[in-house]
């Protein structure tokens, strides 16, 4: 893990400031300096701020705000650049103060001040000594002693005091008697009026102790020396002499100045360390203020400088997260402004490209949806198409095939897209391979060929069409599209149509001469039978003509019926009625057994045409089972179908003829027209039903069924 | 030999011992006396007089502020303040006349003495100073008398921040019981 100094720097700085605060914690001498405490407060506040910032920085997870590191570096660099000279200045100034104080408190200055003070003190001492000496010399003065006695004469005291005043040079002399009453008060100007004043504590002390005392009193800028001397009386009492001497103002002023200077000097000397502390702390205070101001200015400057970078980084972050709707202000004209402009241009281009990509994606999605839609339509179309479709590419690989192909050609059920067509065709059906080879060989754009396939259900007519595909462009493809149709029903219909046309034409051409032939034969029989000798021959011949003509007429009638089968007239008919009619018609044939339906069932059909179908089927069955056989007619009913079943136990239908029994003009009977089953099937189909040979022999079983719902009939 | 934590514990114990021994020495400097009405306090600042003398002889005025407070001791609650007295004294030297002006700022009394020892004693001692009227005290209760002193040079005592910033130069306490 890399050590990030920038992250720990505020904490280190806080620790340094705390250490400095502890180091500078004021001692007893410096406690009175308020600047010391201001410095302490500043240091502690700064360290707490840095501590809080450092802890926040340390506990923050993830990337710091954009531009914050650069801002921090700028601030640190600027403050550091300022702190270095500040420290140098502080150290230099401290040295200068130290040196200066050494000069100020030089020994010579000290000695000079001592001497000056002693000189001044000498003046005061001299005043004190002189006053005390003078006072002592008058303690035993008899005039004064008498004066302080209660019975003394005041006049003598005044004269004596004036004399002393002149001798000693004092300014005022007061004399108090033993009762502390003022008895005399003289000044240079002469006698003054007596005003009794209470004695001071010092005066009373002098009277009590009997000592001479002096003191200096300052009044209104003037200093006076006051002296007290006890005056003992002969009677044992003590009076008091109080003297005043006004000190010369000039000398006193000078002496007091000397004293003041001395006091100041000594105070300074005594507080020398405190002065140094004061100076150092003042410098530190200034340094701290300068550093704080510089930090604030640096912070402002760095913020202004790094704000565009921060905005740029934030914008880049947003772009990274995919937000391209971002623009940053291009306020400045310097490199940062140019950078902002370039960024905005880049973001704009990115936005355009993103829009283009988004549009392309939308187009692609739409195209894909269309493609899927087309594919779905194609698959649905192919699934519901009755035509079998087989798409083979140029390499002979099956690309596409549909369900109808499997239905038409059950051999193809195991074919899968991606397998080879020729490989699949090795077994069955081979004609597809031939067709495909033919298409490839002949290189024709379109080929069509019809095949007849024999199977369990008879011959199937298959129409195969091929088309060559060649697509160019992005989806380049070449191959063959093979379409397979089962046209068996169409072929049968065409054949029936052809036969119907032939029958109609034959009926038209043959029917007309048959009636005159028959009429002529009957006329010959009636007019010339008596004229001929050989009646037997004549009768035989004419009867043969008439019989054959009638046969031909019936044949023509059948042809007409097949050709111009009328549309069925649907009505609701009880099945029992139809079965009852059949029983009556075939009542003469003992081998025919007709089972009546057990319940009432109605049939929506053309009753005459249904009767014709049943008659045809029963005719054939009776003809087939003439020799002691049995013919059954019964009805089966289901939800969808109503079925008539006709069975006989005759010799049955040969296998090779089973496929053709429903074809027109196909008959196994010698006198049959071959139209009965064809007409019957035609009627069944016209009703929307079916006529099917279920079993060719033992029993020969035909099923004729019609839908039960009339709706189905109406749709036919 | 010692772990870091055990060293710290020893240092803390030693500091506490020093603190309590200092308090014990200081407590001997306070004496409480009573008469029928008043409780008095006699206390001396146990400081060498030479330093004070030297300063006074240098012409530097000195001031002291004595703070005396009486609290009723309460075991489970903060002590109850009964009385608080502040005594401010100042000595102003007169180098020319060798006299010392003694000022009791609380009483407003000023006097001059010629004896330096008297000036020093004036600053460093309170002799039988009345502290509290006994009528304010309850019988059978125990009281604490706290004494503290702050000294100042010159007139700096008058600066308000000195009262907050400056630590006590001396503090002591004594307890007394009301009968």
Coordinates of C-alpha atoms in Angstrom, one line a residue, chain A residues 188-654:
Chain A
X188 CA 8.8 83.2 56.9
X189 CA 6.2 85.9 56.4
X190 CA 5.6 86.2 60.2
X191 CA 3.0 85.2 62.6
X192 CA -0.2 83.7 61.3
X193 CA -3.6 83.1 62.9
X194 CA -3.8 79.9 64.9
X195 CA -6.1 77.3 63.6
X196 CA -6.3 74.2 65.7
X197 CA -5.6 71.0 63.7
X198 CA -5.6 67.4 64.8
X199 CA -2.2 65.8 65.0
X200 CA -1.2 63.2 62.6
X201 CA -0.5 59.7 63.6
X202 CA 3.3 60.2 63.1
X203 CA 3.1 63.3 65.4
X204 CA 1.4 61.4 68.1
X205 CA 3.8 58.6 67.8
X206 CA 6.7 61.1 68.2
X207 CA 5.1 62.5 71.3
X208 CA 4.6 59.1 72.7
X209 CA 8.0 57.6 71.8
X210 CA 10.0 60.8 72.3
X211 CA 11.9 60.3 69.1
X212 CA 12.6 62.8 66.3
X213 CA 10.9 61.8 63.1
X214 CA 10.8 63.1 59.6
X215 CA 8.7 62.4 56.5
X216 CA 8.3 63.6 53.0
X217 CA 4.9 64.7 51.9
X218 CA 3.9 65.6 48.4
X219 CA 1.0 68.1 48.0
X220 CA 0.0 69.5 44.7
X221 CA 3.3 68.7 42.9
X222 CA 5.3 70.2 45.8
X223 CA 7.2 68.1 48.2
X224 CA 7.8 69.0 51.7
X225 CA 10.0 67.6 54.4
X226 CA 8.1 67.5 57.7
X227 CA 9.8 66.9 61.0
X228 CA 8.5 66.2 64.5
X229 CA 10.5 66.8 67.7
X230 CA 9.2 66.1 71.2
X231 CA 9.5 69.0 73.6
X232 CA 9.5 67.7 77.2
X233 CA 8.4 70.0 80.0
X234 CA 9.7 70.3 83.5
X235 CA 6.5 68.9 84.8
X236 CA 7.0 65.6 82.9
X237 CA 4.6 66.4 80.0
X238 CA 5.6 66.3 76.3
X239 CA 4.9 69.0 73.7
X240 CA 5.6 68.8 70.0
X241 CA 7.4 70.9 67.5
X242 CA 6.5 70.4 63.9
X243 CA 8.6 71.9 61.1
X244 CA 8.1 72.1 57.4
X245 CA 10.6 72.6 54.7
X246 CA 9.6 73.0 51.1
X247 CA 12.0 71.1 49.0
X248 CA 13.4 72.9 45.9
X249 CA 11.2 72.1 42.9
X250 CA 14.0 71.8 40.3
X251 CA 16.0 69.4 42.4
X252 CA 13.0 67.4 43.4
X253 CA 11.9 67.1 39.9
X254 CA 15.3 65.9 38.8
X255 CA 15.5 63.5 41.7
X256 CA 12.1 62.1 41.0
X257 CA 13.0 61.7 37.3
X258 CA 16.1 59.8 38.3
X259 CA 14.0 57.7 40.6
X260 CA 11.4 57.0 37.8
X261 CA 14.1 56.1 35.3
X262 CA 15.8 53.9 37.8
X263 CA 12.5 52.2 38.6
X264 CA 11.7 51.8 34.9
X265 CA 15.2 50.4 34.3
X266 CA 14.9 48.0 37.1
X267 CA 11.5 47.0 36.1
X268 CA 12.7 46.4 32.6
X269 CA 15.7 44.5 33.8
X270 CA 13.5 42.5 36.1
X271 CA 11.1 41.8 33.2
X272 CA 13.9 41.2 30.7
X273 CA 12.8 37.7 30.0
X274 CA 9.2 38.7 29.8
X275 CA 10.1 41.5 27.3
X276 CA 11.9 39.0 25.2
X277 CA 8.9 36.7 25.5
X278 CA 6.6 39.5 24.6
X279 CA 8.6 40.4 21.6
X280 CA 8.9 36.8 20.4
X281 CA 5.2 36.3 20.9
X282 CA 4.3 39.5 19.2
X283 CA 6.4 38.4 16.3
X284 CA 4.8 35.0 16.4
X285 CA 1.4 36.6 16.5
X286 CA 2.2 38.7 13.4
X287 CA 3.7 35.6 11.7
X288 CA 0.6 33.6 12.5
X289 CA -1.7 36.3 11.3
X290 CA 0.3 36.7 8.1
X291 CA 0.3 32.9 7.6
X292 CA -3.5 32.8 8.1
X293 CA -4.1 35.6 5.8
X294 CA -1.7 34.2 3.3
X295 CA -3.4 30.8 3.6
X296 CA -6.8 32.4 3.0
X297 CA -5.5 34.4 0.0
X298 CA -3.8 31.2 -1.3
X299 CA -7.0 29.3 -0.8
X300 CA -9.0 31.8 -2.7
X301 CA -6.4 32.0 -5.4
X302 CA -6.1 28.3 -5.6
X303 CA -9.9 27.9 -5.7
X304 CA -10.1 30.3 -8.6
X305 CA -7.3 28.6 -10.3
X306 CA -8.5 25.0 -9.8
X307 CA -12.2 25.6 -10.1
X308 CA -12.1 25.3 -14.0
X309 CA -10.0 22.1 -13.6
X310 CA -12.4 20.7 -11.1
X311 CA -15.3 21.5 -13.4
X312 CA -13.4 19.9 -16.3
X313 CA -12.7 16.8 -14.2
X314 CA -16.3 16.6 -13.0
X315 CA -17.5 17.0 -16.6
X316 CA -15.2 14.3 -17.7
X317 CA -16.5 12.0 -15.0
X318 CA -20.1 12.7 -16.2
X319 CA -19.0 11.9 -19.8
X320 CA -17.4 8.7 -18.6
X321 CA -20.7 7.7 -17.0
X322 CA -22.5 8.4 -20.3
X323 CA -23.9 11.8 -19.7
X324 CA -23.1 13.8 -22.8
X325 CA -25.3 16.7 -22.0
X326 CA -22.5 18.5 -20.3
X327 CA -20.9 21.8 -20.9
X328 CA -18.5 23.8 -18.8
X329 CA -18.2 27.6 -18.8
X330 CA -15.7 29.2 -21.1
X331 CA -15.3 32.4 -19.1
X332 CA -11.5 32.9 -19.1
X333 CA -9.4 33.6 -22.2
X334 CA -6.3 31.7 -21.0
X335 CA -5.2 28.1 -21.5
X336 CA -8.0 26.9 -19.2
X337 CA -10.6 28.7 -21.2
X338 CA -9.1 27.1 -24.4
X339 CA -9.2 23.7 -22.7
X340 CA -12.9 24.3 -21.7
X341 CA -13.7 25.2 -25.3
X342 CA -11.9 22.1 -26.7
X343 CA -13.7 20.0 -24.1
X344 CA -17.1 21.4 -25.1
X345 CA -16.4 20.8 -28.8
X346 CA -15.3 17.2 -28.0
X347 CA -18.5 16.6 -25.9
X348 CA -20.6 18.0 -28.7
X349 CA -19.0 15.7 -31.3
X350 CA -19.4 12.8 -28.9
X351 CA -23.0 13.7 -28.5
X352 CA -23.5 13.8 -32.3
X353 CA -21.8 10.5 -32.7
X354 CA -23.8 8.9 -29.9
X355 CA -27.0 10.2 -31.5
X356 CA -25.9 8.7 -34.9
X357 CA -25.1 5.4 -33.3
X358 CA -28.4 5.5 -31.4
X359 CA -30.2 6.2 -34.7
X360 CA -28.3 3.4 -36.4
X361 CA -29.2 1.1 -33.6
X362 CA -32.8 2.0 -33.9
X363 CA -32.7 1.4 -37.6
X364 CA -31.0 -1.9 -37.1
X365 CA -33.5 -2.9 -34.4
X366 CA -36.4 -1.9 -36.7
X367 CA -34.8 -3.8 -39.6
X368 CA -34.3 -6.8 -37.4
X369 CA -37.9 -6.5 -36.3
X370 CA -39.0 -6.3 -39.9
X371 CA -36.7 -9.2 -40.8
X372 CA -38.1 -11.2 -38.0
X373 CA -41.6 -10.2 -39.1
X374 CA -40.8 -11.2 -42.7
X375 CA -39.3 -14.4 -41.5
X376 CA -42.4 -15.1 -39.4
X377 CA -44.7 -14.3 -42.3
X378 CA -42.6 -16.5 -44.6
X379 CA -42.6 -19.4 -42.1
X380 CA -46.3 -19.0 -41.6
X381 CA -46.8 -18.8 -45.3
X382 CA -44.7 -21.9 -45.9
X383 CA -46.4 -23.8 -43.1
X384 CA -49.8 -23.0 -44.5
X385 CA -48.9 -23.4 -48.1
X386 CA -50.2 -26.6 -49.7
X387 CA -47.2 -26.5 -52.0
X388 CA -44.1 -28.3 -50.7
X389 CA -41.2 -25.9 -50.8
X390 CA -37.5 -26.9 -50.8
X391 CA -34.7 -24.4 -50.9
X392 CA -31.3 -25.8 -51.8
X393 CA -28.1 -23.7 -51.9
X394 CA -25.3 -23.9 -54.5
X395 CA -23.6 -26.7 -52.5
X396 CA -26.7 -28.8 -52.6
X397 CA -27.4 -28.3 -48.9
X398 CA -31.0 -28.0 -47.9
X399 CA -31.6 -24.5 -46.4
X400 CA -35.4 -24.5 -46.1
X401 CA -38.3 -26.9 -46.3
X402 CA -41.9 -26.9 -45.1
X403 CA -44.5 -29.2 -43.7
X404 CA -46.4 -29.5 -46.9
X405 CA -43.4 -31.2 -48.5
X406 CA -43.5 -33.8 -45.8
X407 CA -47.2 -34.2 -46.3
X408 CA -46.9 -34.6 -50.1
X409 CA -43.8 -36.7 -49.9
X410 CA -43.7 -38.6 -46.6
X411 CA -40.2 -39.9 -47.4
X412 CA -38.9 -36.4 -46.7
X413 CA -40.0 -36.4 -43.1
X414 CA -36.5 -37.1 -41.9
X415 CA -34.9 -34.4 -44.0
X416 CA -33.5 -31.5 -42.0
X417 CA -32.1 -28.1 -43.0
X418 CA -28.4 -28.3 -43.4
X419 CA -28.4 -31.9 -44.8
X420 CA -27.5 -32.7 -48.3
X421 CA -30.3 -33.1 -50.8
X422 CA -28.6 -35.7 -52.9
X423 CA -27.7 -37.7 -49.7
X424 CA -31.3 -37.6 -48.6
X425 CA -32.5 -38.6 -52.1
X426 CA -30.4 -41.8 -52.2
X427 CA -33.3 -43.7 -50.9
X428 CA -36.5 -42.0 -51.9
X429 CA -37.8 -40.0 -53.7
X430 CA -35.2 -40.3 -56.5
X431 CA -37.1 -38.1 -58.9
X432 CA -36.2 -35.0 -56.8
X433 CA -32.6 -35.7 -57.2
X434 CA -33.1 -36.2 -60.9
X435 CA -35.0 -33.0 -61.1
X436 CA -32.3 -31.1 -59.1
X437 CA -29.5 -32.5 -61.3
X438 CA -31.5 -31.6 -64.4
X439 CA -31.9 -28.0 -63.1
X440 CA -28.2 -27.8 -62.3
X441 CA -27.1 -29.3 -65.6
X442 CA -29.4 -27.3 -67.8
X443 CA -28.9 -24.1 -65.9
X444 CA -32.4 -23.0 -66.7
X445 CA -34.1 -20.3 -64.7
X446 CA -37.3 -22.3 -64.4
X447 CA -38.1 -25.9 -64.9
X448 CA -41.4 -27.7 -64.5
X449 CA -42.0 -31.5 -64.6
X450 CA -44.8 -33.8 -63.7
X451 CA -44.3 -37.2 -62.1
X452 CA -46.7 -40.1 -61.3
X453 CA -46.0 -42.0 -58.1
X454 CA -47.5 -45.3 -57.2
X455 CA -48.3 -45.8 -53.6
X456 CA -50.6 -47.5 -51.1
X457 CA -53.3 -45.0 -51.9
X458 CA -52.9 -45.3 -55.6
X459 CA -51.2 -43.1 -58.1
X460 CA -50.2 -39.7 -57.0
X461 CA -49.6 -37.0 -59.5
X462 CA -46.8 -34.7 -58.5
X463 CA -45.9 -31.5 -60.2
X464 CA -42.4 -30.3 -59.5
X465 CA -41.3 -26.8 -60.4
X466 CA -37.9 -25.3 -60.0
X467 CA -36.5 -21.8 -60.0
X468 CA -32.9 -20.7 -59.9
X469 CA -32.1 -18.1 -57.3
X470 CA -29.2 -15.7 -57.4
X471 CA -29.2 -12.9 -55.0
X472 CA -26.4 -10.4 -55.0
X473 CA -25.4 -7.7 -52.6
X474 CA -24.7 -8.1 -48.9
X475 CA -26.7 -11.3 -48.6
X476 CA -25.2 -13.1 -51.6
X477 CA -27.0 -16.3 -52.2
X478 CA -27.4 -18.7 -55.1
X479 CA -29.3 -21.9 -55.2
X480 CA -32.5 -23.6 -56.4
X481 CA -36.0 -23.3 -55.1
X482 CA -38.0 -26.5 -55.7
X483 CA -41.8 -26.5 -55.3
X484 CA -43.8 -29.7 -55.1
X485 CA -47.5 -29.9 -55.7
X486 CA -49.9 -32.8 -55.3
X487 CA -52.1 -32.4 -58.4
X488 CA -53.8 -35.8 -58.2
X489 CA -57.2 -34.3 -57.5
X490 CA -56.7 -31.7 -60.1
X491 CA -55.7 -34.4 -62.6
X492 CA -58.8 -36.4 -61.7
X493 CA -61.0 -33.4 -62.0
X494 CA -59.5 -32.6 -65.3
X495 CA -60.0 -36.2 -66.4
X496 CA -63.6 -36.1 -65.2
X497 CA -64.2 -32.8 -67.0
X498 CA -62.7 -34.3 -70.1
X499 CA -64.9 -37.3 -69.9
X500 CA -68.0 -35.2 -69.2
X501 CA -67.3 -33.2 -72.3
X502 CA -66.8 -36.4 -74.3
X503 CA -70.0 -37.8 -72.9
X504 CA -72.0 -34.7 -73.6
X505 CA -70.7 -34.6 -77.2
X506 CA -71.4 -38.3 -77.7
X507 CA -74.8 -38.0 -76.2
X508 CA -75.5 -35.1 -78.4
X509 CA -74.3 -36.9 -81.6
X510 CA -75.7 -40.4 -80.8
X511 CA -78.9 -39.5 -79.0
X512 CA -80.6 -37.9 -82.0
X513 CA -80.5 -40.8 -84.5
X514 CA -81.4 -43.4 -81.9
X515 CA -85.0 -42.4 -81.6
X516 CA -85.7 -42.6 -85.4
X517 CA -83.9 -45.9 -85.5
X518 CA -86.0 -47.3 -82.7
X519 CA -89.2 -45.9 -84.2
X520 CA -88.2 -47.3 -87.6
X521 CA -87.6 -50.7 -86.2
X522 CA -90.9 -50.7 -84.4
X523 CA -92.6 -49.6 -87.6
X524 CA -90.9 -52.3 -89.5
X525 CA -92.1 -54.8 -87.0
X526 CA -95.7 -53.5 -87.1
X527 CA -96.0 -53.2 -91.0
X528 CA -93.8 -55.8 -92.4
X529 CA -94.0 -58.7 -89.9
X530 CA -97.0 -60.1 -91.7
X531 CA -95.3 -59.8 -95.1
X532 CA -92.2 -61.7 -94.2
X533 CA -92.0 -65.5 -93.9
X534 CA -89.4 -65.9 -91.3
X535 CA -91.1 -64.3 -88.4
X536 CA -88.6 -65.6 -86.0
X537 CA -85.8 -64.0 -87.7
X538 CA -87.6 -60.8 -88.4
X539 CA -88.7 -60.5 -84.8
X540 CA -85.4 -61.4 -83.5
X541 CA -83.7 -58.8 -85.6
X542 CA -86.1 -56.0 -84.9
X543 CA -86.1 -56.8 -81.2
X544 CA -82.4 -56.8 -81.2
X545 CA -82.4 -53.4 -82.9
X546 CA -84.9 -52.0 -80.4
X547 CA -83.2 -53.5 -77.4
X548 CA -79.8 -52.2 -78.4
X549 CA -81.2 -48.8 -79.2
X550 CA -82.8 -48.7 -75.8
X551 CA -79.5 -49.7 -74.3
X552 CA -77.8 -47.0 -76.2
X553 CA -80.4 -44.5 -75.0
X554 CA -79.8 -45.5 -71.4
X555 CA -76.1 -45.2 -72.0
X556 CA -76.6 -41.8 -73.4
X557 CA -78.8 -40.8 -70.5
X558 CA -76.0 -41.9 -68.1
X559 CA -73.5 -39.9 -70.1
X560 CA -75.9 -36.9 -69.8
X561 CA -76.3 -37.4 -66.2
X562 CA -72.5 -37.4 -65.6
X563 CA -72.0 -34.5 -67.8
X564 CA -74.8 -32.3 -66.5
X565 CA -75.2 -33.4 -62.9
X566 CA -77.6 -30.9 -61.4
X567 CA -76.8 -29.1 -58.2
X568 CA -78.2 -30.8 -55.1
X569 CA -81.3 -29.4 -53.7
X570 CA -80.7 -29.6 -50.0
X571 CA -83.5 -30.3 -47.7
X572 CA -84.0 -31.9 -44.3
X573 CA -84.9 -35.5 -44.9
X574 CA -85.4 -38.3 -42.3
X575 CA -82.9 -41.0 -42.9
X576 CA -85.5 -43.6 -42.1
X577 CA -87.5 -42.5 -45.1
X578 CA -84.6 -43.0 -47.4
X579 CA -83.9 -46.4 -45.9
X580 CA -87.6 -47.3 -46.2
X581 CA -87.5 -46.4 -49.9
X582 CA -84.5 -48.6 -50.4
X583 CA -86.2 -51.5 -48.6
X584 CA -89.2 -51.2 -50.9
X585 CA -87.1 -51.0 -54.0
X586 CA -84.9 -54.0 -53.1
X587 CA -87.6 -56.0 -51.4
X588 CA -87.6 -58.4 -54.2
X589 CA -83.9 -59.4 -53.6
X590 CA -83.8 -61.8 -50.7
X591 CA -80.1 -61.4 -50.2
X592 CA -80.4 -57.6 -49.4
X593 CA -80.7 -56.9 -45.8
X594 CA -81.4 -53.3 -44.8
X595 CA -81.1 -52.2 -41.2
X596 CA -83.2 -49.3 -40.2
X597 CA -81.6 -46.7 -37.9
X598 CA -82.4 -47.2 -34.3
X599 CA -83.1 -43.5 -33.6
X600 CA -84.5 -40.7 -35.6
X601 CA -81.8 -39.0 -37.6
X602 CA -82.3 -36.3 -40.2
X603 CA -80.1 -35.7 -43.2
X604 CA -79.5 -32.4 -45.0
X605 CA -79.3 -33.6 -48.6
X606 CA -80.9 -33.9 -52.0
X607 CA -83.0 -37.1 -51.3
X608 CA -83.2 -38.1 -54.9
X609 CA -79.4 -37.9 -55.5
X610 CA -78.8 -39.9 -52.2
X611 CA -81.3 -42.5 -53.3
X612 CA -79.4 -42.7 -56.6
X613 CA -76.1 -43.3 -54.9
X614 CA -77.5 -46.0 -52.7
X615 CA -79.2 -47.6 -55.6
X616 CA -76.0 -47.6 -57.6
X617 CA -74.1 -49.1 -54.7
X618 CA -76.8 -51.8 -54.0
X619 CA -77.1 -52.6 -57.7
X620 CA -73.4 -53.3 -57.9
X621 CA -73.6 -55.3 -54.6
X622 CA -76.5 -57.3 -55.8
X623 CA -74.9 -57.9 -59.1
X624 CA -71.7 -59.1 -57.4
X625 CA -73.5 -61.3 -54.9
X626 CA -76.1 -62.8 -57.2
X627 CA -75.3 -66.4 -56.4
X628 CA -76.5 -66.8 -52.8
X629 CA -74.5 -63.9 -51.3
X630 CA -75.6 -61.3 -48.8
X631 CA -75.8 -57.6 -49.2
X632 CA -75.9 -55.3 -46.1
X633 CA -77.0 -51.7 -45.9
X634 CA -76.9 -49.9 -42.6
X635 CA -76.4 -46.5 -41.1
X636 CA -73.8 -45.1 -38.7
X637 CA -74.1 -41.7 -37.1
X638 CA -71.3 -39.7 -35.5
X639 CA -71.1 -36.1 -34.4
X640 CA -69.8 -34.9 -37.8
X641 CA -70.9 -37.5 -40.3
X642 CA -73.9 -39.6 -41.3
X643 CA -72.6 -42.7 -43.0
X644 CA -74.3 -45.4 -45.2
X645 CA -72.3 -48.6 -45.4
X646 CA -72.9 -51.2 -48.2
X647 CA -71.2 -54.6 -47.9
X648 CA -71.4 -57.6 -49.9
X649 CA -69.6 -60.9 -49.8
X650 CA -69.1 -61.2 -53.5
X651 CA -65.9 -62.0 -55.3
X652 CA -64.7 -58.5 -54.7
X653 CA -62.6 -56.1 -56.8
X654 CA -59.3 -57.2 -58.2

